[in-house]
PDB file of C-alpha atoms in Angstrom:
ATOM      1  CA  VAL A   1      -4.688 -11.024  -8.137  1.00 94.00           C
ATOM      2  CA  GLN A   2      -3.553  -9.140  -5.105  1.00 96.00           C
ATOM      3  CA  LEU A   3      -0.528  -8.090  -4.174  1.00 98.00           C
ATOM      4  CA  GLN A   4       0.726  -6.679  -0.495  1.00 97.00           C
ATOM      5  CA  ALA A   5       2.741  -3.928   0.194  1.00 97.00           C
ATOM      6  CA  SER A   6       3.920  -3.420   3.815  1.00 97.00           C
ATOM      7  CA  GLY A   7       7.075  -2.602   5.966  1.00 98.00           C
ATOM      8  CA  GLY A   8       7.328   1.266   5.194  1.00 98.00           C
ATOM      9  CA  GLY A   9       8.027   3.763   7.831  1.00 98.00           C
ATOM     10  CA  LEU A  10       9.779   6.510   8.497  1.00 98.00           C
ATOM     11  CA  VAL A  11      12.792   6.026   9.885  1.00 98.00           C
ATOM     12  CA  PRO A  12      16.310   7.967  10.332  1.00 98.00           C
ATOM     13  CA  ALA A  13      19.332   8.467   7.962  1.00 98.00           C
ATOM     14  CA  GLY A  14      20.798   5.236   8.038  1.00 98.00           C
ATOM     15  CA  GLY A  15      18.982   3.727   9.142  1.00 98.00           C
ATOM     16  CA  SER A  16      17.365   0.267   7.887  1.00 98.00           C
ATOM     17  CA  LEU A  17      13.920  -1.005   6.762  1.00 98.00           C
ATOM     18  CA  ARG A  18      12.656  -4.480   5.401  1.00 98.00           C
ATOM     19  CA  LEU A  19       9.431  -4.320   3.073  1.00 98.00           C
ATOM     20  CA  SER A  20       7.592  -7.175   1.985  1.00 98.00           C
ATOM     21  CA  CYS A  21       5.255  -7.683  -0.671  1.00 98.00           C
ATOM     22  CA  ALA A  22       2.837 -10.877  -0.465  1.00 98.00           C
ATOM     23  CA  ALA A  23       1.443 -12.410  -2.994  1.00 98.00           C
ATOM     24  CA  SER A  24      -1.972 -14.192  -4.130  1.00 97.00           C
ATOM     25  CA  GLY A  25      -3.606 -15.166  -7.211  1.00 96.00           C
ATOM     26  CA  ILE A  26      -0.875 -15.959  -8.801  1.00 95.00           C
ATOM     27  CA  ILE A  27       1.992 -18.354 -10.130  1.00 95.00           C
ATOM     28  CA  PHE A  28       5.329 -17.431  -7.564  1.00 96.00           C
ATOM     29  CA  SER A  29       7.375 -18.758  -8.297  1.00 96.00           C
ATOM     30  CA  ALA A  30       7.034 -18.107 -12.581  1.00 95.00           C
ATOM     31  CA  ASN A  31       6.906 -14.437 -11.972  1.00 97.00           C
ATOM     32  CA  ASP A  32       9.531 -11.876 -11.993  1.00 98.00           C
ATOM     33  CA  MET A  33       9.412  -9.995  -9.463  1.00 98.00           C
ATOM     34  CA  HIS A  34      10.604  -6.053  -8.407  1.00 98.00           C
ATOM     35  CA  TRP A  35      10.538  -3.715  -6.376  1.00 98.00           C
ATOM     36  CA  TYR A  36      10.300   0.360  -7.970  1.00 98.00           C
ATOM     37  CA  ARG A  37       9.522   3.788  -5.628  1.00 98.00           C
ATOM     38  CA  GLN A  38       7.925   6.788  -7.208  1.00 98.00           C
ATOM     39  CA  THR A  39       7.917  10.510  -5.601  1.00 97.00           C
ATOM     40  CA  PRO A  40       5.588  13.386  -5.812  1.00 94.00           C
ATOM     41  CA  GLY A  41       5.833  15.058  -9.932  1.00 94.00           C
ATOM     42  CA  LYS A  42       8.027  11.902 -11.037  1.00 96.00           C
ATOM     43  CA  GLN A  43       8.113   8.823 -12.536  1.00 96.00           C
ATOM     44  CA  ARG A  44       8.017   5.483 -11.125  1.00 97.00           C
ATOM     45  CA  GLU A  45      11.720   3.494 -11.378  1.00 98.00           C
ATOM     46  CA  LEU A  46      12.455   0.180 -10.498  1.00 98.00           C
ATOM     47  CA  VAL A  47      14.831  -0.577  -7.443  1.00 98.00           C
ATOM     48  CA  ALA A  48      15.273  -3.940  -8.358  1.00 98.00           C
ATOM     49  CA  ALA A  49      14.453  -7.335  -9.654  1.00 98.00           C
ATOM     50  CA  PHE A  50      14.113 -10.851  -9.671  1.00 98.00           C
ATOM     51  CA  THR A  51      14.012 -12.286 -11.891  1.00 97.00           C
ATOM     52  CA  SER A  52      11.780 -16.104 -11.932  1.00 96.00           C
ATOM     53  CA  GLY A  53      15.516 -17.114 -13.049  1.00 96.00           C
ATOM     54  CA  GLY A  54      17.503 -16.227 -10.217  1.00 97.00           C
ATOM     55  CA  THR A  55      18.555 -13.125 -11.781  1.00 98.00           C
ATOM     56  CA  THR A  56      18.817 -10.288  -9.129  1.00 98.00           C
ATOM     57  CA  THR A  57      19.423  -6.192 -10.181  1.00 98.00           C
ATOM     58  CA  TYR A  58      19.495  -3.653  -9.001  1.00 98.00           C
ATOM     59  CA  ALA A  59      19.043   0.944  -9.827  1.00 98.00           C
ATOM     60  CA  ASP A  60      23.188   2.175  -9.566  1.00 98.00           C
ATOM     61  CA  SER A  61      21.154   4.674  -5.940  1.00 98.00           C
ATOM     62  CA  VAL A  62      20.652   1.467  -4.739  1.00 98.00           C
ATOM     63  CA  LYS A  63      23.566  -0.909  -5.254  1.00 98.00           C
ATOM     64  CA  GLY A  64      25.288  -1.891  -2.455  1.00 98.00           C
ATOM     65  CA  ARG A  65      22.531  -0.730  -0.071  1.00 98.00           C
ATOM     66  CA  PHE A  66      19.448  -2.599  -0.532  1.00 98.00           C
ATOM     67  CA  THR A  67      19.214  -6.539  -1.089  1.00 98.00           C
ATOM     68  CA  ILE A  68      16.122  -7.700  -3.154  1.00 98.00           C
ATOM     69  CA  SER A  69      15.345 -11.917  -1.997  1.00 98.00           C
ATOM     70  CA  ARG A  70      12.030 -13.892  -2.417  1.00 98.00           C
ATOM     71  CA  ASP A  71      10.462 -16.831  -0.454  1.00 98.00           C
ATOM     72  CA  ASN A  72       8.652 -18.857  -3.866  1.00 97.00           C
ATOM     73  CA  SER A  73       7.312 -21.041  -0.550  1.00 97.00           C
ATOM     74  CA  LYS A  74       5.994 -18.065   0.602  1.00 98.00           C
ATOM     75  CA  ASN A  75       4.419 -16.072  -2.462  1.00 98.00           C
ATOM     76  CA  THR A  76       6.941 -13.052  -0.835  1.00 98.00           C
ATOM     77  CA  VAL A  77       9.323 -10.684  -2.114  1.00 98.00           C
ATOM     78  CA  TYR A  78      11.617  -8.721   0.347  1.00 98.00           C
ATOM     79  CA  LEU A  79      13.288  -5.179   0.289  1.00 98.00           C
ATOM     80  CA  GLN A  80      15.980  -4.985   2.282  1.00 98.00           C
ATOM     81  CA  MET A  81      17.258  -1.398   2.727  1.00 98.00           C
ATOM     82  CA  ASN A  82      20.329  -0.652   4.739  1.00 98.00           C
ATOM     83  CA  SER A  83      22.172   2.891   4.450  1.00 98.00           C
ATOM     84  CA  LEU A  84      18.841   4.696   4.637  1.00 98.00           C
ATOM     85  CA  LYS A  85      19.530   8.081   3.118  1.00 98.00           C
ATOM     86  CA  PRO A  86      16.842  11.537   2.625  1.00 98.00           C
ATOM     87  CA  GLU A  87      16.686  10.288  -0.937  1.00 97.00           C
ATOM     88  CA  ASP A  88      15.530   7.370  -0.558  1.00 98.00           C
ATOM     89  CA  THR A  89      12.141   8.659   0.432  1.00 98.00           C
ATOM     90  CA  ALA A  90       9.298   7.118  -1.954  1.00 98.00           C
ATOM     91  CA  THR A  91       6.494   5.512  -1.881  1.00 98.00           C
ATOM     92  CA  TYR A  92       6.933   1.894  -3.036  1.00 98.00           C
ATOM     93  CA  TYR A  93       5.658  -0.611  -4.975  1.00 98.00           C
ATOM     94  CA  CYS A  94       6.039  -4.154  -5.960  1.00 98.00           C
ATOM     95  CA  LYS A  95       5.351  -5.541  -8.712  1.00 98.00           C
ATOM     96  CA  ALA A  96       4.841  -8.813 -10.413  1.00 98.00           C
ATOM     97  CA  SER A  97       5.088 -10.213 -14.330  1.00 97.00           C
ATOM     98  CA  ARG A  98       5.493 -13.407 -15.864  1.00 95.00           C
ATOM     99  CA  VAL A  99       5.322 -13.307 -20.143  1.00 90.00           C
ATOM    100  CA  LEU A 100       1.992 -15.546 -20.342  1.00 87.00           C
ATOM    101  CA  PRO A 101       2.694 -19.369 -22.305  1.00 85.00           C
ATOM    102  CA  SER A 102       2.348 -19.443 -25.609  1.00 85.00           C
ATOM    103  CA  SER A 103       2.423 -15.960 -25.750  1.00 86.00           C
ATOM    104  CA  THR A 104       4.280 -12.560 -26.341  1.00 88.00           C
ATOM    105  CA  TYR A 105       1.825 -11.085 -23.590  1.00 91.00           C
ATOM    106  CA  VAL A 106       3.271  -9.790 -20.622  1.00 93.00           C
ATOM    107  CA  ALA A 107       0.559  -9.981 -17.622  1.00 94.00           C
ATOM    108  CA  ASN A 108       2.043  -7.163 -15.368  1.00 96.00           C
ATOM    109  CA  TYR A 109       0.352  -6.975 -11.384  1.00 97.00           C
ATOM    110  CA  TRP A 110       0.926  -3.855  -9.165  1.00 97.00           C
ATOM    111  CA  GLY A 111       0.769  -3.956  -5.076  1.00 95.00           C
ATOM    112  CA  GLN A 112      -0.529  -0.293  -3.236  1.00 93.00           C
ATOM    113  CA  GLY A 113       2.851   0.985  -2.210  1.00 94.00           C
ATOM    114  CA  THR A 114       4.051   1.510   1.088  1.00 98.00           C
ATOM    115  CA  LEU A 115       5.432   4.668   2.381  1.00 98.00           C
ATOM    116  CA  VAL A 116       8.554   5.272   3.138  1.00 98.00           C
ATOM    117  CA  THR A 117      10.164   8.115   5.234  1.00 98.00           C
ATOM    118  CA  VAL A 118      13.992   9.079   5.231  1.00 98.00           C
ATOM    119  CA  SER A 119      14.816  11.721   7.692  1.00 97.00           C
ATOM    120  CA  SER A 120      18.123  13.132   7.589  1.00 93.00           C
TER     121      SER A 120
END
């Protein structure tokens, strides 16, 4: 299983970035896909999620600015980030999760992270 995140970089406040996370080795369409972010010394926090059933959720801090989407034909999940703020600076991680069939076990797979830096 591999999740390859990309698209991070340095952007001025008010700018935009689009992150991508390409997955392999999983049944992508059956997985809920998530974006998390983490800054040094803080816990990783959920930014956005897109379930296999088509439901999206967002952290309050990014609602109206970030959009999560997925392309099951490309095994890829995206995070469009607009109106970026310095407080959005973090390493962003993607995660795939799925409850295994006939089980209550949740399989989680993490990408390696991509750094987003928003300058003020």
